[in-house]
PDB file of C-alpha atoms in Angstrom:
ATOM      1  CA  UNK A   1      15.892  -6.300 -18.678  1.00  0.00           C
ATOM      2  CA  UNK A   2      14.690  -9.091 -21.072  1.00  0.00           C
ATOM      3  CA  UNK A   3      15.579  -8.195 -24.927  1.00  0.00           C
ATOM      4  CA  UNK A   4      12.976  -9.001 -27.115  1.00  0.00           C
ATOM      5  CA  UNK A   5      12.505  -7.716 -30.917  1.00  0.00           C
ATOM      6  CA  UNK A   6      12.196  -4.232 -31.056  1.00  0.00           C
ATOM      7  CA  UNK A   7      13.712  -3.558 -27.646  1.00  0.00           C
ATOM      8  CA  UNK A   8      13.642  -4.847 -24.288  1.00  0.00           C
ATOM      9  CA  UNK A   9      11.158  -5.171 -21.095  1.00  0.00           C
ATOM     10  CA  UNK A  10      11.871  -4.598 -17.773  1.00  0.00           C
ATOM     11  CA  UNK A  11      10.751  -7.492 -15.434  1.00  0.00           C
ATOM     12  CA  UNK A  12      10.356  -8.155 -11.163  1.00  0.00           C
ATOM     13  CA  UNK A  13      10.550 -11.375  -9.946  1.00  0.00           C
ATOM     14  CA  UNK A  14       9.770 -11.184  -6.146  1.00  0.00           C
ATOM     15  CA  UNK A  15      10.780 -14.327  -4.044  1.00  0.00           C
ATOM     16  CA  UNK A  16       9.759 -14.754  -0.629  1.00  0.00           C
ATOM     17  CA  UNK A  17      10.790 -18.110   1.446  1.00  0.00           C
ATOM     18  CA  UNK A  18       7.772 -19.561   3.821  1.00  0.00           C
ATOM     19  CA  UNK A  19       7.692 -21.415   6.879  1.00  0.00           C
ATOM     20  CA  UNK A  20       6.338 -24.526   5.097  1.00  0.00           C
ATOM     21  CA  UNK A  21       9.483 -24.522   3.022  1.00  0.00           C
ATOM     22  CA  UNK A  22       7.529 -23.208  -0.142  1.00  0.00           C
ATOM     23  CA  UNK A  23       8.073 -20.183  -1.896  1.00  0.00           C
ATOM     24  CA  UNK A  24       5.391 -16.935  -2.402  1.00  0.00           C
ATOM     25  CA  UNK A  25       6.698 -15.262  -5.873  1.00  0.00           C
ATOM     26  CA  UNK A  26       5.256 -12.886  -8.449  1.00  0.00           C
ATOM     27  CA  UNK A  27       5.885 -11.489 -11.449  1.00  0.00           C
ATOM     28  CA  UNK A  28       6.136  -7.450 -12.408  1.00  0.00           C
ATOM     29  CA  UNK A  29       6.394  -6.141 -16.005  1.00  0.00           C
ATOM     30  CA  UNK A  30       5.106  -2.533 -15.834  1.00  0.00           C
ATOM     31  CA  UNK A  31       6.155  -1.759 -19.435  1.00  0.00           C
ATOM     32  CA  UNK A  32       3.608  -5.151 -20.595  1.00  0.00           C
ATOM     33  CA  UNK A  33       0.924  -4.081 -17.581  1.00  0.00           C
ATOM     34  CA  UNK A  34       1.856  -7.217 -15.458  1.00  0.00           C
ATOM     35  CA  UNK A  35       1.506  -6.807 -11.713  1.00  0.00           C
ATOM     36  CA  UNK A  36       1.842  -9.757  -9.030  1.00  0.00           C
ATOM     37  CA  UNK A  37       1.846 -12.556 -11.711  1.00  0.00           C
ATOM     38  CA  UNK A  38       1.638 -16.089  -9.568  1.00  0.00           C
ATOM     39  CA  UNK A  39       5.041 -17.774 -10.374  1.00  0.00           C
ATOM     40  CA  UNK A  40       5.711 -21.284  -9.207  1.00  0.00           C
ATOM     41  CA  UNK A  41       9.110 -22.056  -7.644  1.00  0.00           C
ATOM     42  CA  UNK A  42      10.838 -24.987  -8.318  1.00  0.00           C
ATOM     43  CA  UNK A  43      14.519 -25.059  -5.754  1.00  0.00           C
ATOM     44  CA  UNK A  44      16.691 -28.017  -5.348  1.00  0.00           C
ATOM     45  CA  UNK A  45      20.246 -26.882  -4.058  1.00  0.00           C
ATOM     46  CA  UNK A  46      21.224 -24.672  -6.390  1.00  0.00           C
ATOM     47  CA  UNK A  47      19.203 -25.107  -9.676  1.00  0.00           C
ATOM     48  CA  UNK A  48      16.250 -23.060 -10.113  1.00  0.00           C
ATOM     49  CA  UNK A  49      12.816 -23.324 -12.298  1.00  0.00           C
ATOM     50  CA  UNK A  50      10.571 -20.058 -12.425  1.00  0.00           C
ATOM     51  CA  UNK A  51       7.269 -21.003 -14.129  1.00  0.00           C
ATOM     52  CA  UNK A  52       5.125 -18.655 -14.981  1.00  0.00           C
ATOM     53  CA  UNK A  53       1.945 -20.785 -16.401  1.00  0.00           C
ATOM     54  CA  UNK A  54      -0.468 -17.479 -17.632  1.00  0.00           C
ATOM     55  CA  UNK A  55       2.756 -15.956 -19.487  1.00  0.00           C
ATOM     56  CA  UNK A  56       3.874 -19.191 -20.867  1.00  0.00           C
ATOM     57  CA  UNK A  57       7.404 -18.608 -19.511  1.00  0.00           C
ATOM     58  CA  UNK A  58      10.303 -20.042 -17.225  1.00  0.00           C
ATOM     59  CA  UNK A  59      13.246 -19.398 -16.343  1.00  0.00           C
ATOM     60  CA  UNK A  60      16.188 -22.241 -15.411  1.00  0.00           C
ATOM     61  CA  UNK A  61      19.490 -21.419 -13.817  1.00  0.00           C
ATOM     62  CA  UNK A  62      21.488 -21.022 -11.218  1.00  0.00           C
ATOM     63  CA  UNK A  63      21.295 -19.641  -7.543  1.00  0.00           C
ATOM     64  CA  UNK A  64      24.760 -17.901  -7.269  1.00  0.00           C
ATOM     65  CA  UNK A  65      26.073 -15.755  -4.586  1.00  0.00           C
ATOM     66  CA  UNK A  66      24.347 -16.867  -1.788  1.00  0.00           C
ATOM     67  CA  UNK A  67      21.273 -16.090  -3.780  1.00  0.00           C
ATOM     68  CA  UNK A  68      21.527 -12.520  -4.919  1.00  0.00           C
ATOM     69  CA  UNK A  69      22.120 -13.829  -8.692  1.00  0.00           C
ATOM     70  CA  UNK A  70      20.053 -15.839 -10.689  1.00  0.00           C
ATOM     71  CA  UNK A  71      21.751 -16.781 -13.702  1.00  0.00           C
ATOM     72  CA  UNK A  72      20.073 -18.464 -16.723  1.00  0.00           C
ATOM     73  CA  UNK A  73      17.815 -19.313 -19.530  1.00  0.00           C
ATOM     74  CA  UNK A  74      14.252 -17.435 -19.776  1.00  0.00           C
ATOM     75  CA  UNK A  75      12.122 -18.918 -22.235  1.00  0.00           C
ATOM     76  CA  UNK A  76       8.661 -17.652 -23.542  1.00  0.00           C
ATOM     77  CA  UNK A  77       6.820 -18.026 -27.069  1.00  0.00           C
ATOM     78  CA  UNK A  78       9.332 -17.314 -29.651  1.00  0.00           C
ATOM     79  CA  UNK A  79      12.095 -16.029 -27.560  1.00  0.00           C
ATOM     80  CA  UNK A  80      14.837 -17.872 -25.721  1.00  0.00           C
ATOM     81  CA  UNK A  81      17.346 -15.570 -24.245  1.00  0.00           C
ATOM     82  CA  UNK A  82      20.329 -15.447 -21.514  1.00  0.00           C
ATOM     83  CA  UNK A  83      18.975 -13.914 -18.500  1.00  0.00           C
ATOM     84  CA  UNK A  84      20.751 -12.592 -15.123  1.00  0.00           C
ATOM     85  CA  UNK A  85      18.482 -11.485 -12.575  1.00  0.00           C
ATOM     86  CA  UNK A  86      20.171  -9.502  -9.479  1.00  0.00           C
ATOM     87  CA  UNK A  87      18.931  -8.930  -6.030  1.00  0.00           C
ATOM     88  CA  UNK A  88      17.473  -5.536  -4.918  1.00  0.00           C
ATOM     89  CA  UNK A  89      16.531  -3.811  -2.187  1.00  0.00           C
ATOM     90  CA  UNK A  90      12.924  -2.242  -2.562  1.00  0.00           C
ATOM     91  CA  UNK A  91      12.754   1.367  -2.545  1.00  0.00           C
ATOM     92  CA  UNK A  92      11.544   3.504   0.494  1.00  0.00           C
ATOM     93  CA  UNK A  93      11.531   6.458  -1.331  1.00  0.00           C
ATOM     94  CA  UNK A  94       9.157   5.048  -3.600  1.00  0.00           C
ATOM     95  CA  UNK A  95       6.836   3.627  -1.576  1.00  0.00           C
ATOM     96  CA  UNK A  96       6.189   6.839   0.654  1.00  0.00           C
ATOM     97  CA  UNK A  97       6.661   9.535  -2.116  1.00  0.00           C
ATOM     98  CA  UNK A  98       3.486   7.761  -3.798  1.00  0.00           C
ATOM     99  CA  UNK A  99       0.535   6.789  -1.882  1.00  0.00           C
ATOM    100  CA  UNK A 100      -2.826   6.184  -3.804  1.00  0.00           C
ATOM    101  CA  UNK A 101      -6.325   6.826  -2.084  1.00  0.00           C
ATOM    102  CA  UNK A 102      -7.793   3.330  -1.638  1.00  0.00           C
ATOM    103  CA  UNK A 103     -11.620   2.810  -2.853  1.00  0.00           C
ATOM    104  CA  UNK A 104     -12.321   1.966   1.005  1.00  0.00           C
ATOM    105  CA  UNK A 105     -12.348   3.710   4.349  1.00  0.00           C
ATOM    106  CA  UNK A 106      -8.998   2.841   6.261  1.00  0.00           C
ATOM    107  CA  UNK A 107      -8.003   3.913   9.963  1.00  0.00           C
ATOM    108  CA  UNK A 108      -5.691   3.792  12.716  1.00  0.00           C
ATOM    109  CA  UNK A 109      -7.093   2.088  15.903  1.00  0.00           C
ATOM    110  CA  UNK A 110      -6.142  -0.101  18.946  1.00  0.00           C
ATOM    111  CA  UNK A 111      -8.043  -2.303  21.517  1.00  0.00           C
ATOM    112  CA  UNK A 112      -7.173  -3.377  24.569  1.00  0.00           C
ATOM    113  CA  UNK A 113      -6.396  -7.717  25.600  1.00  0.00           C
ATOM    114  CA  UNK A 114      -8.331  -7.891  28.868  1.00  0.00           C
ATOM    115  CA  UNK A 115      -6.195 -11.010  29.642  1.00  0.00           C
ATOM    116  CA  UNK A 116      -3.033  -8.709  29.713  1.00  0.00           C
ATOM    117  CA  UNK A 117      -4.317  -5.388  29.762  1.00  0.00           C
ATOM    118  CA  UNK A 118      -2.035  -3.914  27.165  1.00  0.00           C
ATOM    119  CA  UNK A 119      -2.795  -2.116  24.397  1.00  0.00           C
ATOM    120  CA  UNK A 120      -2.710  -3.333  21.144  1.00  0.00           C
ATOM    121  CA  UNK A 121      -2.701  -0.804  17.522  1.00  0.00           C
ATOM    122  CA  UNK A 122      -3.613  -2.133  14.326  1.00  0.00           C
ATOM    123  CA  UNK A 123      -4.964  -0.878  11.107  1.00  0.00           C
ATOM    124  CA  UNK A 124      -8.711  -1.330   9.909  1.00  0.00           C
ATOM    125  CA  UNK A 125      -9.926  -1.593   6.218  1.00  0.00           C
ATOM    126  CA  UNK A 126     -13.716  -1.243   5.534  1.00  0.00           C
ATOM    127  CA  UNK A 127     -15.245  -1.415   2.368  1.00  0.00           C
ATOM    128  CA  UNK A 128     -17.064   1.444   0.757  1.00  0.00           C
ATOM    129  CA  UNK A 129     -20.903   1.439   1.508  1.00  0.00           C
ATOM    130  CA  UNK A 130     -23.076   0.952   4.371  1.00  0.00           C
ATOM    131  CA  UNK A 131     -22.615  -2.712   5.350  1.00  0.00           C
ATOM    132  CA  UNK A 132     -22.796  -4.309   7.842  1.00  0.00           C
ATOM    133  CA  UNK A 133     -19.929  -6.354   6.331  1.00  0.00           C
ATOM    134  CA  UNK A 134     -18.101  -9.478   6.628  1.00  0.00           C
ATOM    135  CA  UNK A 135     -14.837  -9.055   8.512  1.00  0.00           C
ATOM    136  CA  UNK A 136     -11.715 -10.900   9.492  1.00  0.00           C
ATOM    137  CA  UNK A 137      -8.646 -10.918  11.590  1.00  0.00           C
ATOM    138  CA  UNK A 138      -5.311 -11.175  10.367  1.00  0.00           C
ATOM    139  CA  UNK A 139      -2.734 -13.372  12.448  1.00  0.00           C
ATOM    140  CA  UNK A 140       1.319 -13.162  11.488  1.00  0.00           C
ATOM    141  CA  UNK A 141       3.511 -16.287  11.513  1.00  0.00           C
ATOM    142  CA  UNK A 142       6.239 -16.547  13.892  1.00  0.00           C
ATOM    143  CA  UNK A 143       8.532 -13.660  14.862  1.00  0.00           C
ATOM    144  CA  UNK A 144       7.284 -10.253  15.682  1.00  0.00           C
ATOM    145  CA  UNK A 145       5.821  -9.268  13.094  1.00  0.00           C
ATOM    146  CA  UNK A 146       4.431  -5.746  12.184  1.00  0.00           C
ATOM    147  CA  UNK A 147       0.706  -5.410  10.953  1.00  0.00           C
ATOM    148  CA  UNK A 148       1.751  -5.436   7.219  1.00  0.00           C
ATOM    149  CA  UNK A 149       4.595  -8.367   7.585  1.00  0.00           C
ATOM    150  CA  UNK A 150       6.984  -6.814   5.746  1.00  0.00           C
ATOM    151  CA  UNK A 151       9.409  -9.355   4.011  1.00  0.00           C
ATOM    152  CA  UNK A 152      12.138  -7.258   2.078  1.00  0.00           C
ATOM    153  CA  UNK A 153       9.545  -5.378   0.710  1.00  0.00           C
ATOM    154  CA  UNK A 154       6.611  -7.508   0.120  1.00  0.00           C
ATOM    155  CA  UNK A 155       3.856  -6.828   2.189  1.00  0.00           C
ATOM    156  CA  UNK A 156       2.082  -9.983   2.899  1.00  0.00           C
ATOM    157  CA  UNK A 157      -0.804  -8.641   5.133  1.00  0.00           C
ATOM    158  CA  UNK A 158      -0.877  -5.160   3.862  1.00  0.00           C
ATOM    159  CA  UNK A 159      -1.508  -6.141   0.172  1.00  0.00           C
ATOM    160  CA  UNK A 160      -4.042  -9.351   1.204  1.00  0.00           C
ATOM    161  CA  UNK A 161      -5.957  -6.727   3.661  1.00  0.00           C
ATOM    162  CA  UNK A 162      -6.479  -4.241   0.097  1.00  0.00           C
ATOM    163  CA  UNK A 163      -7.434  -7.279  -1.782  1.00  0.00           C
ATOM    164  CA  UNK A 164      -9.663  -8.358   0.407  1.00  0.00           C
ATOM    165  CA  UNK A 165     -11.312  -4.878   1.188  1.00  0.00           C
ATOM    166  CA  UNK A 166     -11.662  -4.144  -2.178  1.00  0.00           C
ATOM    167  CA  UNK A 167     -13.659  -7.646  -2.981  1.00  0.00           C
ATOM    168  CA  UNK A 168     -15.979  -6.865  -0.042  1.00  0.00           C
ATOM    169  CA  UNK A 169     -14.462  -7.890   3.519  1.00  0.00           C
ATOM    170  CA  UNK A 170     -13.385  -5.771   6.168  1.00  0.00           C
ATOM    171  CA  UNK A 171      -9.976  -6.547   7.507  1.00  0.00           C
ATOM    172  CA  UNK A 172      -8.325  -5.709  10.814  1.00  0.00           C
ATOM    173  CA  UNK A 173      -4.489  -6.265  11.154  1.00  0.00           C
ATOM    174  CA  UNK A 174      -2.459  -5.781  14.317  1.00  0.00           C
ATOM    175  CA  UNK A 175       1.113  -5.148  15.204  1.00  0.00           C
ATOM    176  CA  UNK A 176       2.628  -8.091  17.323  1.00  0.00           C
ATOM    177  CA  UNK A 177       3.324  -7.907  21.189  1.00  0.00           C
ATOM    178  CA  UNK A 178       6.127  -5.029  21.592  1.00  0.00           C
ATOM    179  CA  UNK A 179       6.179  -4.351  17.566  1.00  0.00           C
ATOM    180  CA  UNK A 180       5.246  -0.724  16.457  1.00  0.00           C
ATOM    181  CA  UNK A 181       2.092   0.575  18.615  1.00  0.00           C
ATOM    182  CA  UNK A 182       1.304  -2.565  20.151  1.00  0.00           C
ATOM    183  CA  UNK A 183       2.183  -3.384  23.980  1.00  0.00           C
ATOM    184  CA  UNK A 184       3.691  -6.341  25.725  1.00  0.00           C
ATOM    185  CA  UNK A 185       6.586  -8.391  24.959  1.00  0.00           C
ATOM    186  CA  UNK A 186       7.126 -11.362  22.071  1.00  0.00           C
ATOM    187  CA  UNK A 187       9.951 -13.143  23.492  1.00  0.00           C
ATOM    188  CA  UNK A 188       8.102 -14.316  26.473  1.00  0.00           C
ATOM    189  CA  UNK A 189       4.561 -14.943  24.989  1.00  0.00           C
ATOM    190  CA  UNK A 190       3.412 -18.447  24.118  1.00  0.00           C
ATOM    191  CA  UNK A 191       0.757 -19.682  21.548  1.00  0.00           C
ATOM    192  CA  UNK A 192      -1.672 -19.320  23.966  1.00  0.00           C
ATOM    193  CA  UNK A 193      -1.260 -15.874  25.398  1.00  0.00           C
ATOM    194  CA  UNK A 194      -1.394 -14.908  21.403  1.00  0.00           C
ATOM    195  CA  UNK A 195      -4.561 -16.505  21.016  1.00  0.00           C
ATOM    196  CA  UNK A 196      -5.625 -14.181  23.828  1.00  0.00           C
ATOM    197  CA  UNK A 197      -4.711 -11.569  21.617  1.00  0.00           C
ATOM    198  CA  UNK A 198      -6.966 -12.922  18.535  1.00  0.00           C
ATOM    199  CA  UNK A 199      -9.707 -13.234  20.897  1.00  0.00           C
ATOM    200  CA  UNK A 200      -9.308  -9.651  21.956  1.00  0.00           C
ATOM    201  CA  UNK A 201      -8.908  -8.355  17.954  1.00  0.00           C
ATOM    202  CA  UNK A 202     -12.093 -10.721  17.578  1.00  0.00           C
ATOM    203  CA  UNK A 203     -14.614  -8.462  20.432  1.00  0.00           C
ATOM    204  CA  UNK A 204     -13.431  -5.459  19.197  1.00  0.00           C
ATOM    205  CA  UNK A 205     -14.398  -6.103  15.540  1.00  0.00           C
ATOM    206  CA  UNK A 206     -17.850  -7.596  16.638  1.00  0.00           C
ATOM    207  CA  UNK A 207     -18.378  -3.938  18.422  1.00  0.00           C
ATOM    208  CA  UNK A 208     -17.845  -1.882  15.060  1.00  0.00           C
ATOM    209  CA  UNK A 209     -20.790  -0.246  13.859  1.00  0.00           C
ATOM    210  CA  UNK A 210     -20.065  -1.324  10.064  1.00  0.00           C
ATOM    211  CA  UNK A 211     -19.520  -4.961  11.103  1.00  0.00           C
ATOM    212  CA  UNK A 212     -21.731  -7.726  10.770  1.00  0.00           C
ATOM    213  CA  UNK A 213     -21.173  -9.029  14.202  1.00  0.00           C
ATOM    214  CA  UNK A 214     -21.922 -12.797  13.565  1.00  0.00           C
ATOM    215  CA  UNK A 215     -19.563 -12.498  10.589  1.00  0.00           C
ATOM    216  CA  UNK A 216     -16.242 -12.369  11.785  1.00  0.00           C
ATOM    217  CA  UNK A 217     -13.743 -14.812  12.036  1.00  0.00           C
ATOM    218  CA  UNK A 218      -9.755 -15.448  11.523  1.00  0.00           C
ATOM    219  CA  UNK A 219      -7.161 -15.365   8.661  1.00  0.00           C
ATOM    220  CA  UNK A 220      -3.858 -17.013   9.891  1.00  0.00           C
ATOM    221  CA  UNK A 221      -0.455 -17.460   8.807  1.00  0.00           C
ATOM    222  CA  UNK A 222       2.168 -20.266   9.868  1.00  0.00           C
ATOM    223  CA  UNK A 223       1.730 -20.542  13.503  1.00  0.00           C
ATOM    224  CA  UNK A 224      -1.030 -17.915  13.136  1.00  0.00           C
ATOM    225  CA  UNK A 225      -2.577 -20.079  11.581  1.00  0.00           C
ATOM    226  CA  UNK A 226      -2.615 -22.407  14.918  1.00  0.00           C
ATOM    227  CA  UNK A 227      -3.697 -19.472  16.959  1.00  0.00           C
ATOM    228  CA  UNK A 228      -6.791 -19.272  14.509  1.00  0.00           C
ATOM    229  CA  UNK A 229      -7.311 -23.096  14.909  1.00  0.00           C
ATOM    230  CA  UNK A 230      -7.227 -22.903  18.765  1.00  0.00           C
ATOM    231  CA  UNK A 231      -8.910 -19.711  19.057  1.00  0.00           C
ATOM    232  CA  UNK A 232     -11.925 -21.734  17.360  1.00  0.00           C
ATOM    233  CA  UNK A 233     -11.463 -24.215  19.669  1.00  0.00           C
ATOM    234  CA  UNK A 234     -11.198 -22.358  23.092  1.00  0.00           C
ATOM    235  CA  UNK A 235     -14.611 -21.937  25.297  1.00  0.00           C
ATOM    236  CA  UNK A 236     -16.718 -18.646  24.849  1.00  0.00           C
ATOM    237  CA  UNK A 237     -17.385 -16.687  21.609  1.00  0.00           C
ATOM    238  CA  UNK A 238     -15.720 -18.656  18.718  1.00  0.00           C
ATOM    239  CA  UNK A 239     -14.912 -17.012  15.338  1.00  0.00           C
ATOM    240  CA  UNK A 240     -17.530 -17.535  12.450  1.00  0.00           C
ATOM    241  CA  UNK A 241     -15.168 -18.963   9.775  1.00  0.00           C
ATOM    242  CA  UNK A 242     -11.328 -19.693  10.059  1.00  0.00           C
ATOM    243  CA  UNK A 243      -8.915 -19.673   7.205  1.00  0.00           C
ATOM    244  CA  UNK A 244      -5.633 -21.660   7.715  1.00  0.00           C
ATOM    245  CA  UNK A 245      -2.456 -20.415   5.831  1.00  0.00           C
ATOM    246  CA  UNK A 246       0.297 -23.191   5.742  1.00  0.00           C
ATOM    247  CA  UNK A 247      -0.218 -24.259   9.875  1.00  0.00           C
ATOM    248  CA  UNK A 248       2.097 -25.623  11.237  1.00  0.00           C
ATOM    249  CA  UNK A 249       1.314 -29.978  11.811  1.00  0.00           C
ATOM    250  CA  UNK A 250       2.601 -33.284  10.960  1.00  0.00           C
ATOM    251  CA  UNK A 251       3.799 -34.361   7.663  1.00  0.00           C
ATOM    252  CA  UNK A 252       1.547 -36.547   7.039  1.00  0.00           C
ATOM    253  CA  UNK A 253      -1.809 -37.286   8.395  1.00  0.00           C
ATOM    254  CA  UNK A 254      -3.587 -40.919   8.232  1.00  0.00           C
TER     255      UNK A 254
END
């Protein structure tokens, strides 16, 4: 809780670590109609900055055991106030007591990697309307990796699929090799057998009836990002548009 005048607000900060060694993190405060704030992260050892620039707050303290407190100051316009902030585990019950009908057509389906002949299941979102529409693949960062890549309860490609079907764009997300309803095995796939699988998500989006055909391309993520990149690169049918998500690369380019 932050106490303010009057009474006090309950407040979410969700942290999430990335490959690139940044930080995805948002801010929640239901009771002020906040959701999924941007908040910069600012780590070096253990001192911490929060900055959150459209609320005109921060926070500055201390990571303390082993990161599940955060103890310090949280300033805002006209309040400066102790804060401890505690890690918790995200709800289950929560999220599959309430379940909202999106404003877009959403289904279960799976296509099949001629390269490997398994089967692969995803999830595919579809904008309300007639289309054709502009569609994309999503590709996970290293690790198996379910279709929503679920990081202790943010779900990266589950939330960016609604945004991004609600704003327009059809979006098809797979599990990984060997992850939920998807065949094969992870451990002994390499870069290039998953940019099979892109290829394969790719020709079975261009097929859908709803789908502008020459309007598909790839959304990656760490080294799905790379798959995207190659993917664009290989012979045959290349992807319309790429979008590359911290790749993986040098550290400097000249």
């Amino acid at each position: 809780p932050l106490k303010l005048l009057g009474g006090q607000i309950a407040i979410t900060i969700t942290i999430v670590p990335l490959t690139n060694g940044t930080f995805y993190a948002a801010l929640d405060a239901p009771q002020q109609r906040i959701s999924r704030m941007p908040v910069e992260v600012e780590l070096k050892d253990d001192n911490l900055t929060l900055r959150i620039e459209q609320a005109g707050s921060s926070f500055v303290g201390k990571v303390l055991n082993d990161g599940g407190t955060l103890s310090g100051t949280w300033k805002q316009p006209g309040v400066t106030a102790p804060m401890v902030l505690k890690r918790v585990a995200a709800s289950k019950q929560a999220v599959t007591k309430f379940k909202v009908t999106p404003p877009y057509r959403e289904s279960e389906v799976s296509f099949v990697n001629p390269a490997t002949k398994s089967r692969i299941g995803g999830t595919l979102t579809v904008p309300a309307g007639p289309g054709p529409f502009p569609a994309l693949v999503l590709l996970s960062d290293l690790g198996p990796q379910n279709r929503n890549v679920e990081v202790t309860g943010y779900r990266m490609f589950g939330q960016l699929s609604d945004y991004l079907t609600r704003h327009g764009v059809a979006v098809l997300r797979f599990d990984d090799r060997g992850v939920g309803k998807s065949g094969g095995t992870y451990a002994n796939a390499t870069t290039a057998d998953f940019v099979t699988d892109a290829q394969a998500a790719l020709a079975y989006l261009r097929g859908q009836p709803l789908i502008a055909a020459r309007r598909v391309g790839l959304l990656g993520h760490g080294e799905g990002a790379n798959v995207a990149l190659l993917a664009a690169s290989a012979p045959g049918r290349a992807p319309a548009f790429v979008v590359s998500l911290a790749a993986t690369g040098p550290d400097q380019v000249f």
